[in-house]
Amino acid sequence: MRTPARAIAALATAALFFGSATAQTNAALGRSVDIDFSEQSDSFTSEGPVSYGSDGASFTITKSGDSPKIASKWYIMFGKVEFSMKASSGAGIVSSAILQSDDLDEIDWEWLGSDADEVQTNYFGKGQTTTYNRGAFHADAGSQTGFKTYTIEWTAEELVWQIDGVTVRALKPADASGQYPQTPMQIKIGSWAGGDPDLNSPGTVEWARGPTDYSQGPFTMQLKSLTVTDYSTGTQYKYGDNSGTWQSIVAVDGSVHSGGSNVDSAAPAVTSSSSGQPIPWSGTHDSSSTYVRPSVYPWVPESTTLTTASTQTATSYPGLPSGWTVTSSGKVVPPSSAPVRKASSRTSSPWKRVC
């Protein structure tokens, strides 16, 4: 297990880069699109072994080091995303469909190949993990045998996850302990071998329910189509200040719209959530931004509920450099005189960083 000092050192490094968000500009989608992945889309960049055909984009892992993914060239500022996809089988194989901002806000769907009838949801705000109690499990029968539609409906008022039109989870900002995602998001889809012990830490291998046996492959995740509606308009989204709030985002040649459709947000109670450890910052989560996220072990699900999970936040850490402070939300803040500089990229992730 990572020591508190090492964990906070990684968080402190990440904190150095939030200050540069005011200079960040993202290309805006600003409209609705329907993308058929029977052929490569010019709206996405690709990396690794991704092929295209009648069943859409296929993300195939055949050997150690394979980690296919695609990422949108544009961002949305609140919106609705519908993924028509089929998860991969295979112990230690992780299929992912996520929204992620340059400020490390994140909204996730995640499937583990060893669990054919289950999917995980999660969210992060500014890369802060606090007590790591935000991930949840949901029944998802047939996720590896046929195409299903997974939806993320994201507004300033509520975040909703749906499977085939049925809401499985809903989150309001008041229930997010200050971690509600609210900055422009890029779409990322892909698969990776979290269970490969030659590429990942023991904690990540355990979380992914590995180890991965490549002789049992190939392992393929498929994305048939994607429907995206950007609720805001314009050509670019700019960070107006360092607050990381949606009100600070500026839409160039357009406007930020905080509302959305009348989605059914009635969700069943969460009966299995994470507590104690976070999801790994690797795989599809590996950001293309220049900001550095915490380097931490994966979260391990436990039987609990989001309303009863502990929300205690540390206010100090062993080994915290002189002058550094910790906010009530657990964020590490450097002294005002601390220099802002770019740190070297981590190399432990199986994904290549696209800085």
Coordinates of C-alpha atoms in Angstrom, one line a residue:
M1 CA 0.0 0.0 0.0
R2 CA 1.3 3.5 -0.9
T3 CA 2.4 5.5 2.2
P4 CA 0.5 8.7 3.1
A5 CA 3.7 10.7 2.4
R6 CA 4.1 9.2 -1.1
A7 CA 0.4 9.7 -1.9
I8 CA 0.4 13.3 -0.8
A9 CA 3.6 14.0 -2.8
A10 CA 1.8 12.9 -5.9
L11 CA -1.2 15.1 -5.0
A12 CA 1.1 18.0 -4.4
T13 CA 2.6 17.6 -7.8
A14 CA -0.8 17.6 -9.4
A15 CA -1.8 20.8 -7.5
L16 CA 1.0 22.7 -9.2
F17 CA -0.8 22.5 -12.5
F18 CA -4.3 23.6 -11.7
G19 CA -3.1 27.2 -11.8
S20 CA -2.5 27.0 -15.5
A21 CA -6.1 26.2 -16.3
T22 CA -6.9 29.8 -17.2
A23 CA -4.7 29.5 -20.3
Q24 CA -6.5 26.3 -21.4
T25 CA -8.7 26.4 -24.5
N26 CA -10.7 23.4 -25.8
A27 CA -12.3 23.0 -29.2
A28 CA -16.1 22.9 -28.7
L29 CA -18.5 20.5 -30.4
G30 CA -21.3 23.0 -29.9
R31 CA -24.0 20.8 -31.6
S32 CA -25.3 17.2 -31.9
V33 CA -23.6 14.4 -33.8
D34 CA -24.3 10.8 -34.6
I35 CA -21.2 8.8 -35.4
D36 CA -21.3 5.3 -37.1
F37 CA -18.0 3.5 -36.4
S38 CA -18.2 1.1 -39.3
E39 CA -15.4 3.3 -40.5
Q40 CA -12.9 5.6 -38.9
S41 CA -14.3 9.0 -37.8
D42 CA -12.4 12.2 -38.4
S43 CA -13.8 13.4 -35.1
F44 CA -11.6 11.1 -33.2
T45 CA -7.9 10.3 -32.9
S46 CA -6.9 6.7 -32.4
E47 CA -4.1 4.9 -30.8
G48 CA -3.2 1.2 -30.8
P49 CA -4.9 -1.7 -32.6
V50 CA -8.3 -0.3 -33.5
S51 CA -10.1 -1.7 -36.6
Y52 CA -13.4 -0.8 -38.2
G53 CA -16.2 -2.9 -39.8
S54 CA -19.9 -3.8 -39.8
D55 CA -19.9 -4.1 -36.0
G56 CA -18.2 -0.8 -35.5
A57 CA -14.8 0.0 -34.0
S58 CA -13.1 -3.0 -32.5
F59 CA -10.5 -2.5 -29.7
T60 CA -8.5 -5.7 -29.7
I61 CA -5.8 -6.8 -27.2
T62 CA -3.7 -9.8 -28.3
K63 CA -0.4 -9.3 -26.5
S64 CA 1.2 -7.4 -23.6
G65 CA 1.3 -3.7 -24.4
D66 CA -1.8 -3.5 -26.5
S67 CA -4.0 -0.7 -25.3
P68 CA -6.3 0.5 -28.1
K69 CA -8.3 3.7 -27.6
I70 CA -9.9 6.7 -29.4
A71 CA -10.4 10.2 -28.1
S72 CA -12.6 13.0 -29.4
K73 CA -11.0 16.0 -31.0
W74 CA -13.6 18.3 -29.4
Y75 CA -15.1 18.8 -25.9
I76 CA -18.6 19.2 -24.6
M77 CA -19.8 21.6 -21.9
F78 CA -22.7 19.7 -20.3
G79 CA -24.5 17.3 -22.6
K80 CA -25.7 13.8 -23.3
V81 CA -23.6 10.9 -24.6
E82 CA -24.9 7.6 -25.7
F83 CA -22.5 4.7 -26.3
S84 CA -23.7 1.7 -28.3
M85 CA -21.1 -0.9 -27.3
K86 CA -20.2 -4.4 -26.2
A87 CA -17.6 -5.0 -23.5
S88 CA -14.7 -7.3 -23.8
S89 CA -14.3 -10.6 -21.9
G90 CA -11.1 -11.8 -20.3
A91 CA -9.6 -11.7 -16.8
G92 CA -7.9 -8.4 -16.2
I93 CA -9.2 -6.8 -19.4
V94 CA -10.8 -3.4 -18.7
S95 CA -13.3 -1.8 -21.2
S96 CA -13.8 1.9 -20.6
A97 CA -16.1 4.7 -21.8
I98 CA -15.4 8.0 -20.1
L99 CA -15.7 11.8 -20.2
Q100 CA -12.6 13.6 -18.9
S101 CA -11.6 17.3 -18.7
D102 CA -8.2 18.9 -18.7
D103 CA -8.9 19.9 -15.1
L104 CA -9.3 16.2 -14.2
D105 CA -13.1 16.2 -13.8
E106 CA -14.2 12.7 -14.9
I107 CA -17.4 10.6 -15.5
D108 CA -16.9 6.9 -16.0
W109 CA -18.4 3.6 -17.3
E110 CA -16.0 0.7 -16.7
W111 CA -16.4 -3.0 -17.3
L112 CA -14.1 -5.8 -16.0
G113 CA -13.7 -8.8 -18.4
S114 CA -14.1 -11.3 -15.6
D115 CA -17.5 -9.9 -14.6
A116 CA -19.8 -10.3 -17.6
D117 CA -23.0 -9.2 -15.8
E118 CA -21.7 -6.1 -14.0
V119 CA -20.6 -2.5 -14.8
Q120 CA -19.0 0.1 -12.7
T121 CA -19.7 3.9 -12.6
N122 CA -17.6 6.6 -11.0
Y123 CA -16.9 10.3 -11.0
F124 CA -14.1 12.6 -10.0
G125 CA -13.7 16.3 -9.5
K126 CA -10.3 18.0 -10.2
G127 CA -8.6 14.6 -9.8
Q128 CA -9.4 14.6 -6.1
T129 CA -9.9 11.2 -4.6
T130 CA -10.6 12.1 -0.9
T131 CA -12.1 9.0 0.7
Y132 CA -12.6 7.1 -2.7
N133 CA -16.2 6.3 -2.0
R134 CA -17.7 7.4 -5.3
G135 CA -17.5 4.3 -7.4
A136 CA -20.6 2.0 -7.7
F137 CA -21.5 -1.4 -9.2
H138 CA -24.6 -2.1 -11.2
A139 CA -26.2 -5.2 -12.7
D140 CA -25.5 -5.4 -16.5
A141 CA -26.5 -8.8 -17.8
G142 CA -25.2 -9.6 -21.3
S143 CA -22.7 -6.8 -21.5
Q144 CA -20.2 -9.1 -23.4
T145 CA -22.7 -10.9 -25.6
G146 CA -24.6 -8.1 -27.4
F147 CA -24.7 -4.4 -28.0
K148 CA -26.3 -2.2 -25.3
T149 CA -26.7 1.6 -25.0
Y150 CA -25.0 3.3 -22.1
T151 CA -25.9 6.9 -21.5
I152 CA -24.4 9.8 -19.5
E153 CA -26.6 12.8 -19.1
W154 CA -24.6 15.6 -17.6
T155 CA -26.0 19.0 -16.5
A156 CA -25.2 21.6 -13.8
E157 CA -28.1 20.2 -11.8
E158 CA -27.7 16.5 -12.1
L159 CA -25.5 13.6 -13.5
V160 CA -27.4 10.5 -14.7
W161 CA -26.1 7.1 -15.8
Q162 CA -28.5 4.9 -17.9
I163 CA -28.4 1.4 -19.4
D164 CA -30.8 0.9 -22.4
G165 CA -32.8 3.9 -21.2
V166 CA -33.1 2.8 -17.6
T167 CA -31.5 5.0 -15.0
V168 CA -29.1 3.1 -12.7
R169 CA -27.5 6.0 -10.9
A170 CA -28.2 9.7 -10.4
L171 CA -26.1 12.3 -8.7
K172 CA -26.8 15.9 -7.7
P173 CA -24.0 18.5 -6.9
A174 CA -25.2 18.7 -3.3
D175 CA -24.4 15.0 -2.8
A176 CA -21.0 15.1 -4.5
S177 CA -19.1 16.5 -1.5
G178 CA -17.7 19.3 -3.6
Q179 CA -16.5 16.9 -6.3
Y180 CA -19.2 17.5 -9.0
P181 CA -17.7 17.4 -12.6
Q182 CA -18.3 20.7 -14.3
T183 CA -15.6 21.6 -16.8
P184 CA -15.4 20.9 -20.5
M185 CA -15.2 17.1 -21.2
Q186 CA -13.4 15.1 -23.9
I187 CA -14.8 11.6 -24.8
K188 CA -12.5 8.6 -24.5
I189 CA -13.2 5.0 -25.3
G190 CA -10.9 2.0 -25.2
S191 CA -9.6 -1.2 -23.5
W192 CA -6.5 -2.1 -21.7
A193 CA -5.0 -5.0 -19.7
G194 CA -5.1 -3.8 -16.2
G195 CA -4.4 -7.4 -15.1
D196 CA -1.0 -7.5 -16.8
P197 CA 1.5 -7.8 -13.9
D198 CA 4.4 -6.8 -16.1
L199 CA 2.8 -3.4 -16.8
N200 CA 0.8 -2.6 -13.7
S201 CA 1.2 -2.5 -9.9
P202 CA -0.1 -5.4 -7.8
G203 CA -3.0 -3.2 -6.7
T204 CA -4.1 -2.5 -10.2
V205 CA -3.9 -6.2 -11.2
E206 CA -6.0 -7.0 -8.2
W207 CA -8.6 -4.3 -9.0
A208 CA -8.8 -5.5 -12.7
R209 CA -9.2 -9.1 -11.4
G210 CA -6.2 -10.4 -13.2
P211 CA -3.8 -11.7 -14.0
T212 CA -4.3 -11.5 -17.7
D213 CA -3.6 -14.7 -19.8
Y214 CA -3.0 -13.6 -23.4
S215 CA -3.2 -17.2 -24.6
Q216 CA -6.9 -17.0 -23.9
G217 CA -7.3 -14.0 -26.3
P218 CA -7.7 -12.1 -28.4
F219 CA -9.9 -9.8 -26.3
T220 CA -12.1 -7.4 -28.2
M221 CA -14.4 -4.6 -27.1
Q222 CA -16.7 -3.1 -29.7
L223 CA -18.2 0.4 -30.2
K224 CA -21.0 0.4 -32.9
S225 CA -22.0 4.0 -32.7
L226 CA -22.0 7.2 -30.6
T227 CA -24.6 9.9 -30.2
V228 CA -23.4 13.1 -28.6
T229 CA -25.3 16.3 -27.8
D230 CA -23.3 19.3 -26.5
Y231 CA -25.8 21.4 -24.5
S232 CA -23.6 24.5 -24.9
T233 CA -22.7 26.3 -28.1
G234 CA -19.7 28.0 -29.6
T235 CA -16.3 27.2 -31.2
Q236 CA -14.1 27.0 -28.1
Y237 CA -14.4 26.6 -24.3
K238 CA -12.0 28.6 -22.2
Y239 CA -11.2 28.5 -18.5
G240 CA -12.0 32.0 -17.2
D241 CA -10.2 31.6 -13.9
N242 CA -8.8 29.0 -11.5
S243 CA -12.0 28.1 -9.7
G244 CA -12.9 25.1 -11.8
T245 CA -16.6 26.0 -11.7
W246 CA -18.9 25.8 -14.6
Q247 CA -19.8 29.5 -14.2
S248 CA -16.1 30.3 -15.0
I249 CA -16.1 28.6 -18.4
V250 CA -16.4 30.9 -21.3
A251 CA -17.9 29.8 -24.6
V252 CA -16.3 31.6 -27.5
D253 CA -18.9 32.6 -30.1
G254 CA -21.6 30.9 -28.1
S255 CA -22.9 30.4 -24.6
V256 CA -22.8 27.8 -21.8
H257 CA -26.1 26.1 -21.1
S258 CA -26.4 24.4 -17.8
G259 CA -29.7 22.5 -18.3
G260 CA -30.6 19.5 -20.5
S261 CA -33.5 17.2 -21.4
N262 CA -36.1 15.9 -19.1
V263 CA -34.3 12.6 -18.4
D264 CA -35.8 10.2 -15.9
S265 CA -33.5 10.5 -13.0
A266 CA -35.2 8.1 -10.7
A267 CA -32.5 5.6 -9.7
P268 CA -32.4 2.5 -7.5
A269 CA -30.4 2.7 -4.3
V270 CA -26.7 2.0 -4.7
T271 CA -26.0 -1.2 -2.8
S272 CA -22.3 -1.7 -3.7
S273 CA -19.9 1.1 -3.8
S274 CA -16.2 1.7 -3.4
S275 CA -14.5 2.6 -0.1
G276 CA -10.9 3.1 0.8
Q277 CA -9.1 3.1 -2.5
P278 CA -9.5 4.8 -5.9
I279 CA -9.8 3.6 -9.4
P280 CA -6.3 3.4 -11.2
W281 CA -5.2 6.6 -13.0
S282 CA -4.2 4.6 -16.1
G283 CA -5.7 2.9 -19.1
T284 CA -8.4 5.0 -20.8
H285 CA -8.1 7.4 -17.8
D286 CA -4.5 8.4 -18.9
S287 CA -5.1 12.1 -19.7
S288 CA -3.9 13.8 -22.8
S289 CA -3.7 17.1 -20.9
T290 CA -0.5 18.5 -19.4
Y291 CA -1.9 18.3 -15.9
V292 CA -0.5 15.5 -13.7
R293 CA -3.0 13.4 -11.7
P294 CA -2.3 11.6 -8.5
S295 CA -0.5 8.3 -8.8
V296 CA -2.5 6.0 -6.6
Y297 CA -3.7 2.4 -6.2
P298 CA -7.1 1.2 -7.5
W299 CA -10.2 1.3 -5.4
V300 CA -11.7 -1.9 -4.1
P301 CA -15.5 -2.2 -4.0
E302 CA -17.2 -3.0 -0.7
S303 CA -20.8 -3.6 0.3
T304 CA -22.0 -0.2 1.5
T305 CA -24.0 2.8 0.4
L306 CA -23.0 6.2 -0.8
T307 CA -25.0 7.9 1.9
T308 CA -23.3 6.0 4.7
A309 CA -19.8 5.8 3.4
S310 CA -17.2 7.8 5.4
T311 CA -16.6 11.3 4.1
Q312 CA -13.8 12.2 6.4
T313 CA -11.0 14.3 4.9
A314 CA -7.5 14.7 6.2
T315 CA -6.3 18.2 6.9
S316 CA -2.6 17.5 7.1
Y317 CA -0.3 14.8 5.9
P318 CA 3.1 13.4 7.0
G319 CA 5.9 14.9 4.8
L320 CA 3.9 17.8 3.5
P321 CA 6.4 20.4 2.3
S322 CA 6.7 23.6 4.3
G323 CA 4.2 26.2 3.3
W324 CA 1.8 23.7 1.7
T325 CA -1.7 23.5 3.1
V326 CA -4.7 21.1 2.8
T327 CA -8.2 22.5 2.2
S328 CA -11.4 21.2 3.8
S329 CA -12.1 19.1 0.7
G330 CA -8.7 17.4 0.8
K331 CA -7.1 19.4 -2.0
V332 CA -3.3 20.1 -1.5
V333 CA -2.5 23.8 -2.2
P334 CA 1.0 25.1 -2.8
P335 CA 2.2 28.3 -1.3
S336 CA 1.6 31.4 -3.5
S337 CA 5.3 31.6 -4.2
A338 CA 5.6 28.1 -5.4
P339 CA 6.8 27.9 -9.0
V340 CA 4.5 26.5 -11.7
R341 CA 6.4 24.2 -14.0
K342 CA 5.8 21.1 -16.1
A343 CA 6.7 17.8 -14.5
S344 CA 7.9 14.8 -16.5
S345 CA 5.3 12.3 -17.6
R346 CA 4.7 9.1 -15.7
T347 CA 5.9 6.0 -17.5
S348 CA 4.2 3.3 -15.5
S349 CA 0.9 3.4 -17.4
P350 CA 0.3 0.9 -20.2
W351 CA -1.1 3.9 -22.3
K352 CA 1.2 6.3 -24.0
R353 CA 0.7 9.9 -22.8
V354 CA -0.3 12.2 -25.6
C355 CA 1.0 15.5 -24.3

